[in-house]
Amino acid sequence: MTAVLLTAAAALTLAPTAHASPAPSVQAPDPSAPGSFPVAYTDLTVSAAGRSYSARVWYPGTTAGADAPVATGAHPGLAFGHGFFQAITQYEGLLKHYASWGVITVVPKSQGGLFPSHSAFADDLNAGLTWLTAQNGTSGSRFADRVDTTRYAVSGHSMGGGAALLAASRNPAVKSVTTLAAAETNPSAVAASAALGMPVQYVGGSADSIAGVADNQRKMYDAKPSRTQLRVITGGFHCGFEDSSGFGCDSGTITRAAQQKLTYGVTTSWLLYTLGIDTSLYDQVWGSAAQNLAGVVYSAKP
């Protein structure tokens, strides 16, 4: 009888139990894929800080489409600048992507002519953030209590990227910057980069024949003190950051779809991490995942 009891006890001891399996590890999100928010937008006039211009605002909505309510919660704010003589509709893919991740983005339609003022464009970007702050505190605004005014960033493509750097140098509310094929401006975006204390990301394309890396983003990166990175997409081209190419655009050795997917991933992870929204993205911004991302050459001053 004793032997039988001992055999049974041994069997119970050795038998696997349901709770013995290791818990699955937590995976960081994939910012190159769409986020969880429905994407909404509204067209309006921004009036703030002595500036007034037409703009489109992309934002996370309760439902998708024009003028939908803003999703519950306080969301980070971004001002995005278009390239020289480029319509803001050229960037809808990127801006919708940011909205799907919870970012409210003000996109000025200003300075779209043949003789834009880079300095004024920088002021327009900052006015967009000032406007968001005012809307956050305005009863009846769709953005009332929906903006995290402590988490602001600026971005832009080509001329708009250079203007974003100028804007950041003038606005202590800006906590992060990411740029696409940023072009030198007047006043100088290279000189502005040297004065920036917040983290700044420069994204370029190795096949860019309009605002090439060596004469633009590399100089900005070299001038910028630490907490900065330069991400160069192999075969990427200037107009590959846009949804389509127009007259005078270049081409590269990578498809537009591939370039945009890489762009979505590196810039969205940058914004979410540097604005303090998702710290699990460290590896995709500064770690081995960033340093070894296929198709992107990484340089950084953490």
Short mmCIF file of C-alpha atoms in Angstrom, two decimals:
data_model
loop_
_atom_site.label_atom_id
_atom_site.label_comp_id
_atom_site.label_asym_id
_atom_site.label_seq_id
_atom_site.Cartn_x
_atom_site.Cartn_y
_atom_site.Cartn_z
CA MET A 1 0.00 0.00 0.00
CA THR A 2 2.84 2.35 0.88
CA ALA A 3 4.51 1.63 -2.47
CA VAL A 4 1.30 2.44 -4.31
CA LEU A 5 0.95 5.77 -2.48
CA LEU A 6 4.57 6.69 -3.21
CA THR A 7 4.14 5.86 -6.90
CA ALA A 8 1.01 8.02 -7.10
CA ALA A 9 2.74 10.92 -5.35
CA ALA A 10 5.67 10.71 -7.74
CA ALA A 11 3.34 10.75 -10.71
CA LEU A 12 1.58 13.86 -9.40
CA THR A 13 4.92 15.57 -8.77
CA LEU A 14 6.21 14.89 -12.26
CA ALA A 15 3.00 15.64 -14.13
CA PRO A 16 3.01 18.98 -15.99
CA THR A 17 0.57 21.62 -14.85
CA ALA A 18 -1.24 24.25 -16.94
CA HIS A 19 0.39 27.19 -15.15
CA ALA A 20 3.92 25.86 -15.65
CA SER A 21 4.18 27.23 -19.23
CA PRO A 22 6.26 30.42 -19.52
CA ALA A 23 4.29 33.62 -20.05
CA PRO A 24 4.56 35.07 -23.56
CA SER A 25 6.94 38.02 -23.85
CA VAL A 26 5.53 41.49 -24.49
CA GLN A 27 6.20 42.59 -28.06
CA ALA A 28 6.85 46.19 -29.01
CA PRO A 29 4.39 47.52 -31.58
CA ASP A 30 5.25 47.85 -35.28
CA PRO A 31 4.98 51.59 -36.08
CA SER A 32 5.36 50.93 -39.82
CA ALA A 33 1.89 49.34 -39.72
CA PRO A 34 -1.29 51.39 -39.20
CA GLY A 35 -2.19 52.26 -35.62
CA SER A 36 -5.45 51.52 -33.85
CA PHE A 37 -7.29 54.86 -34.22
CA PRO A 38 -9.81 55.69 -36.94
CA VAL A 39 -8.41 58.55 -39.05
CA ALA A 40 -10.35 61.83 -39.21
CA TYR A 41 -9.65 65.28 -40.62
CA THR A 42 -11.03 68.80 -40.76
CA ASP A 43 -10.32 71.78 -43.00
CA LEU A 44 -10.23 75.19 -41.31
CA THR A 45 -8.44 78.48 -40.84
CA VAL A 46 -5.69 78.65 -38.26
CA SER A 47 -5.41 82.05 -36.59
CA ALA A 48 -2.80 82.34 -33.86
CA ALA A 49 0.36 84.24 -32.92
CA GLY A 50 -0.32 86.88 -35.55
CA ARG A 51 -0.56 84.29 -38.34
CA SER A 52 -3.62 83.25 -40.34
CA TYR A 53 -3.77 80.54 -43.00
CA SER A 54 -5.84 77.66 -44.36
CA ALA A 55 -4.92 74.25 -43.03
CA ARG A 56 -5.99 70.66 -42.79
CA VAL A 57 -5.78 68.89 -39.45
CA TRP A 58 -5.47 65.11 -39.36
CA TYR A 59 -6.35 63.48 -36.03
CA PRO A 60 -7.42 60.28 -34.26
CA GLY A 61 -11.20 60.13 -34.40
CA THR A 62 -14.01 58.16 -32.82
CA THR A 63 -14.85 57.28 -36.43
CA ALA A 64 -13.06 57.87 -39.72
CA GLY A 65 -13.78 60.74 -42.08
CA ALA A 66 -14.36 64.47 -42.21
CA ASP A 67 -15.16 66.38 -39.02
CA ALA A 68 -15.61 63.31 -36.81
CA PRO A 69 -15.28 63.75 -33.04
CA VAL A 70 -11.75 63.45 -31.67
CA ALA A 71 -10.96 60.17 -29.94
CA THR A 72 -11.10 60.21 -26.14
CA GLY A 73 -7.90 61.19 -24.36
CA ALA A 74 -5.18 63.80 -24.69
CA HIS A 75 -3.13 63.39 -27.88
CA PRO A 76 0.29 64.76 -28.90
CA GLY A 77 0.42 67.63 -31.40
CA LEU A 78 2.52 67.91 -34.56
CA ALA A 79 2.94 70.67 -37.15
CA PHE A 80 4.02 69.43 -40.60
CA GLY A 81 5.49 71.54 -43.41
CA HIS A 82 5.10 70.67 -47.11
CA GLY A 83 7.89 70.84 -49.65
CA PHE A 84 8.52 73.64 -52.14
CA PHE A 85 5.56 74.10 -54.50
CA GLN A 86 3.98 70.88 -53.17
CA ALA A 87 0.33 70.47 -52.21
CA ILE A 88 -0.34 69.08 -48.75
CA THR A 89 -2.34 66.27 -50.38
CA GLN A 90 1.01 64.80 -51.46
CA TYR A 91 1.56 63.70 -47.86
CA GLU A 92 -1.81 62.19 -46.98
CA GLY A 93 -0.45 58.67 -46.57
CA LEU A 94 2.07 59.76 -43.94
CA LEU A 95 -0.28 62.13 -42.12
CA LYS A 96 -3.06 59.55 -41.98
CA HIS A 97 -0.53 57.11 -40.58
CA TYR A 98 0.42 59.49 -37.77
CA ALA A 99 -3.26 60.07 -36.96
CA SER A 100 -3.83 56.32 -36.72
CA TRP A 101 -1.20 56.30 -33.97
CA GLY A 102 -2.92 59.10 -32.07
CA VAL A 103 -1.08 62.20 -33.32
CA ILE A 104 -2.99 65.42 -34.09
CA THR A 105 -1.23 67.05 -37.05
CA VAL A 106 -1.74 70.63 -38.25
CA VAL A 107 -0.72 71.01 -41.90
CA PRO A 108 -0.49 74.62 -43.17
CA LYS A 109 -1.35 75.29 -46.81
CA SER A 110 0.64 78.53 -46.63
CA GLN A 111 3.88 79.43 -48.46
CA GLY A 112 2.92 77.34 -51.47
CA GLY A 113 3.97 79.76 -54.22
CA LEU A 114 7.15 80.20 -56.23
CA PHE A 115 8.67 82.64 -53.72
CA PRO A 116 7.99 81.25 -50.23
CA SER A 117 9.43 82.72 -47.06
CA HIS A 118 11.16 80.02 -45.08
CA SER A 119 11.11 82.16 -41.97
CA ALA A 120 7.39 82.84 -42.29
CA PHE A 121 6.75 79.13 -42.88
CA ALA A 122 8.55 78.35 -39.62
CA ASP A 123 6.31 80.86 -37.87
CA ASP A 124 3.26 79.23 -39.46
CA LEU A 125 4.29 75.84 -38.08
CA ASN A 126 4.68 77.29 -34.60
CA ALA A 127 1.37 79.11 -34.94
CA GLY A 128 -0.23 75.73 -35.60
CA LEU A 129 0.97 74.48 -32.23
CA THR A 130 -0.11 77.70 -30.51
CA TRP A 131 -3.52 77.28 -32.11
CA LEU A 132 -3.76 73.70 -30.80
CA THR A 133 -3.06 74.95 -27.28
CA ALA A 134 -5.81 77.55 -27.60
CA GLN A 135 -8.26 75.01 -29.00
CA ASN A 136 -7.52 72.62 -26.16
CA GLY A 137 -8.77 75.23 -23.71
CA THR A 138 -11.73 76.47 -25.77
CA SER A 139 -15.13 75.15 -24.74
CA GLY A 140 -17.04 73.88 -27.76
CA SER A 141 -13.93 73.20 -29.87
CA ARG A 142 -13.68 69.66 -31.15
CA PHE A 143 -10.14 69.68 -29.75
CA ALA A 144 -11.13 70.88 -26.26
CA ASP A 145 -9.35 68.72 -23.66
CA ARG A 146 -8.06 66.46 -26.45
CA VAL A 147 -4.53 67.87 -26.87
CA ASP A 148 -1.52 66.98 -24.74
CA THR A 149 0.12 70.39 -24.80
CA THR A 150 3.27 69.01 -23.14
CA ARG A 151 3.99 66.77 -26.15
CA TYR A 152 4.56 68.88 -29.26
CA ALA A 153 6.72 68.13 -32.30
CA VAL A 154 7.43 69.59 -35.73
CA SER A 155 8.21 67.88 -39.01
CA GLY A 156 8.27 68.49 -42.72
CA HIS A 157 9.59 67.51 -46.13
CA SER A 158 12.32 69.32 -48.06
CA MET A 159 11.68 73.06 -47.56
CA GLY A 160 9.18 72.12 -44.86
CA GLY A 161 11.82 70.05 -43.10
CA GLY A 162 14.20 72.99 -43.05
CA ALA A 163 11.39 75.24 -41.82
CA ALA A 164 10.62 72.73 -39.08
CA LEU A 165 14.18 73.10 -37.80
CA LEU A 166 13.82 76.89 -37.83
CA ALA A 167 10.50 76.56 -35.98
CA ALA A 168 12.02 74.32 -33.32
CA SER A 169 14.82 76.82 -32.72
CA ARG A 170 12.19 79.48 -31.92
CA ASN A 171 9.76 77.48 -29.82
CA PRO A 172 10.55 75.95 -26.41
CA ALA A 173 7.25 74.05 -26.55
CA VAL A 174 8.70 71.76 -29.25
CA LYS A 175 9.96 68.56 -27.62
CA SER A 176 10.92 66.54 -30.71
CA VAL A 177 11.70 67.01 -34.41
CA THR A 178 11.71 64.58 -37.33
CA THR A 179 12.42 65.69 -40.90
CA LEU A 180 12.24 64.16 -44.37
CA ALA A 181 14.89 65.18 -46.93
CA ALA A 182 15.26 68.47 -45.07
CA ALA A 183 16.65 71.18 -47.34
CA GLU A 184 18.85 74.10 -46.37
CA THR A 185 16.82 77.26 -45.91
CA ASN A 186 17.25 81.01 -45.52
CA PRO A 187 17.83 81.58 -42.62
CA SER A 188 19.98 78.50 -42.31
CA ALA A 189 18.51 75.22 -41.09
CA VAL A 190 22.09 74.01 -40.54
CA ALA A 191 22.74 76.89 -38.14
CA ALA A 192 19.38 76.29 -36.47
CA SER A 193 20.27 72.63 -35.95
CA ALA A 194 23.38 73.63 -34.01
CA ALA A 195 21.22 75.45 -31.46
CA LEU A 196 18.63 72.72 -30.86
CA GLY A 197 18.50 70.96 -27.50
CA MET A 198 15.58 68.60 -28.12
CA PRO A 199 16.06 65.26 -29.93
CA VAL A 200 16.12 65.64 -33.72
CA GLN A 201 15.89 63.00 -36.43
CA TYR A 202 17.01 63.58 -40.02
CA VAL A 203 15.70 61.09 -42.60
CA GLY A 204 17.07 61.18 -46.13
CA GLY A 205 17.40 59.10 -49.26
CA SER A 206 20.72 57.98 -50.72
CA ALA A 207 19.48 58.61 -54.28
CA ASP A 208 18.00 62.07 -53.56
CA SER A 209 19.03 64.34 -56.43
CA ILE A 210 17.13 67.42 -55.19
CA ALA A 211 18.13 67.85 -51.54
CA GLY A 212 20.91 65.30 -51.27
CA VAL A 213 22.12 63.96 -47.95
CA ALA A 214 25.72 65.22 -48.19
CA ASP A 215 24.83 68.88 -48.79
CA ASN A 216 21.77 69.01 -46.56
CA GLN A 217 20.87 66.45 -43.89
CA ARG A 218 24.46 65.39 -43.18
CA LYS A 219 25.47 69.01 -42.50
CA MET A 220 22.46 69.48 -40.24
CA TYR A 221 23.23 66.25 -38.37
CA ASP A 222 26.90 67.17 -37.98
CA ALA A 223 25.91 70.57 -36.57
CA LYS A 224 23.36 69.17 -34.10
CA PRO A 225 24.61 68.27 -30.60
CA SER A 226 23.78 64.90 -29.08
CA ARG A 227 20.37 63.23 -29.08
CA THR A 228 20.18 63.16 -32.82
CA GLN A 229 20.25 60.62 -35.61
CA LEU A 230 20.58 60.46 -39.38
CA ARG A 231 18.65 57.65 -41.09
CA VAL A 232 19.46 57.27 -44.80
CA ILE A 233 17.17 55.02 -46.83
CA THR A 234 19.25 53.08 -49.34
CA GLY A 235 18.03 53.93 -52.83
CA GLY A 236 15.52 56.41 -51.42
CA PHE A 237 14.67 59.46 -53.51
CA HIS A 238 13.41 62.95 -52.79
CA CYS A 239 9.88 62.49 -54.08
CA GLY A 240 9.68 58.99 -52.64
CA PHE A 241 8.58 60.60 -49.38
CA GLU A 242 5.45 61.84 -51.17
CA ASP A 243 2.44 59.84 -52.34
CA SER A 244 3.13 60.60 -56.01
CA SER A 245 5.65 62.38 -58.21
CA GLY A 246 5.09 65.50 -60.27
CA PHE A 247 7.08 67.46 -62.81
CA GLY A 248 10.77 67.72 -61.97
CA CYS A 249 10.76 64.85 -59.47
CA ASP A 250 13.55 62.30 -59.21
CA SER A 251 13.57 58.52 -58.83
CA GLY A 252 15.57 55.95 -56.92
CA THR A 253 16.38 52.26 -56.78
CA ILE A 254 13.69 51.49 -54.21
CA THR A 255 9.95 51.46 -54.77
CA ARG A 256 7.83 54.27 -53.38
CA ALA A 257 5.87 51.77 -51.30
CA ALA A 258 9.04 50.35 -49.74
CA GLN A 259 10.45 53.82 -49.03
CA GLN A 260 7.23 54.97 -47.43
CA LYS A 261 6.94 51.87 -45.24
CA LEU A 262 10.46 52.47 -43.92
CA THR A 263 9.67 56.17 -43.44
CA TYR A 264 6.47 55.42 -41.53
CA GLY A 265 8.33 53.05 -39.23
CA VAL A 266 11.39 55.15 -38.37
CA THR A 267 9.52 58.44 -37.96
CA THR A 268 6.52 57.09 -36.04
CA SER A 269 8.71 55.16 -33.61
CA TRP A 270 10.81 58.32 -33.16
CA LEU A 271 7.82 60.50 -32.36
CA LEU A 272 6.18 58.01 -29.99
CA TYR A 273 9.43 57.36 -28.13
CA THR A 274 10.90 60.86 -27.91
CA LEU A 275 7.56 62.35 -26.87
CA GLY A 276 7.39 59.82 -24.03
CA ILE A 277 4.32 58.00 -25.32
CA ASP A 278 5.77 54.50 -25.75
CA THR A 279 9.08 53.67 -24.06
CA SER A 280 8.98 50.10 -25.43
CA LEU A 281 10.18 51.56 -28.73
CA TYR A 282 13.68 52.32 -27.43
CA ASP A 283 15.23 49.49 -29.44
CA GLN A 284 13.62 50.71 -32.65
CA VAL A 285 14.95 54.23 -32.08
CA TRP A 286 18.38 53.86 -30.48
CA GLY A 287 19.03 50.12 -30.10
CA SER A 288 20.07 47.18 -32.25
CA ALA A 289 16.76 47.09 -34.13
CA ALA A 290 17.41 50.65 -35.35
CA GLN A 291 21.08 50.07 -36.07
CA ASN A 292 20.39 46.91 -38.10
CA LEU A 293 17.17 47.86 -39.89
CA ALA A 294 17.45 46.52 -43.43
CA GLY A 295 17.54 49.23 -46.07
CA VAL A 296 18.41 52.10 -43.71
CA VAL A 297 21.91 53.33 -42.83
CA TYR A 298 22.05 54.49 -39.20
CA SER A 299 24.17 57.25 -37.69
CA ALA A 300 23.49 58.57 -34.21
CA LYS A 301 24.63 60.71 -31.32
CA PRO A 302 22.43 59.34 -28.46
#
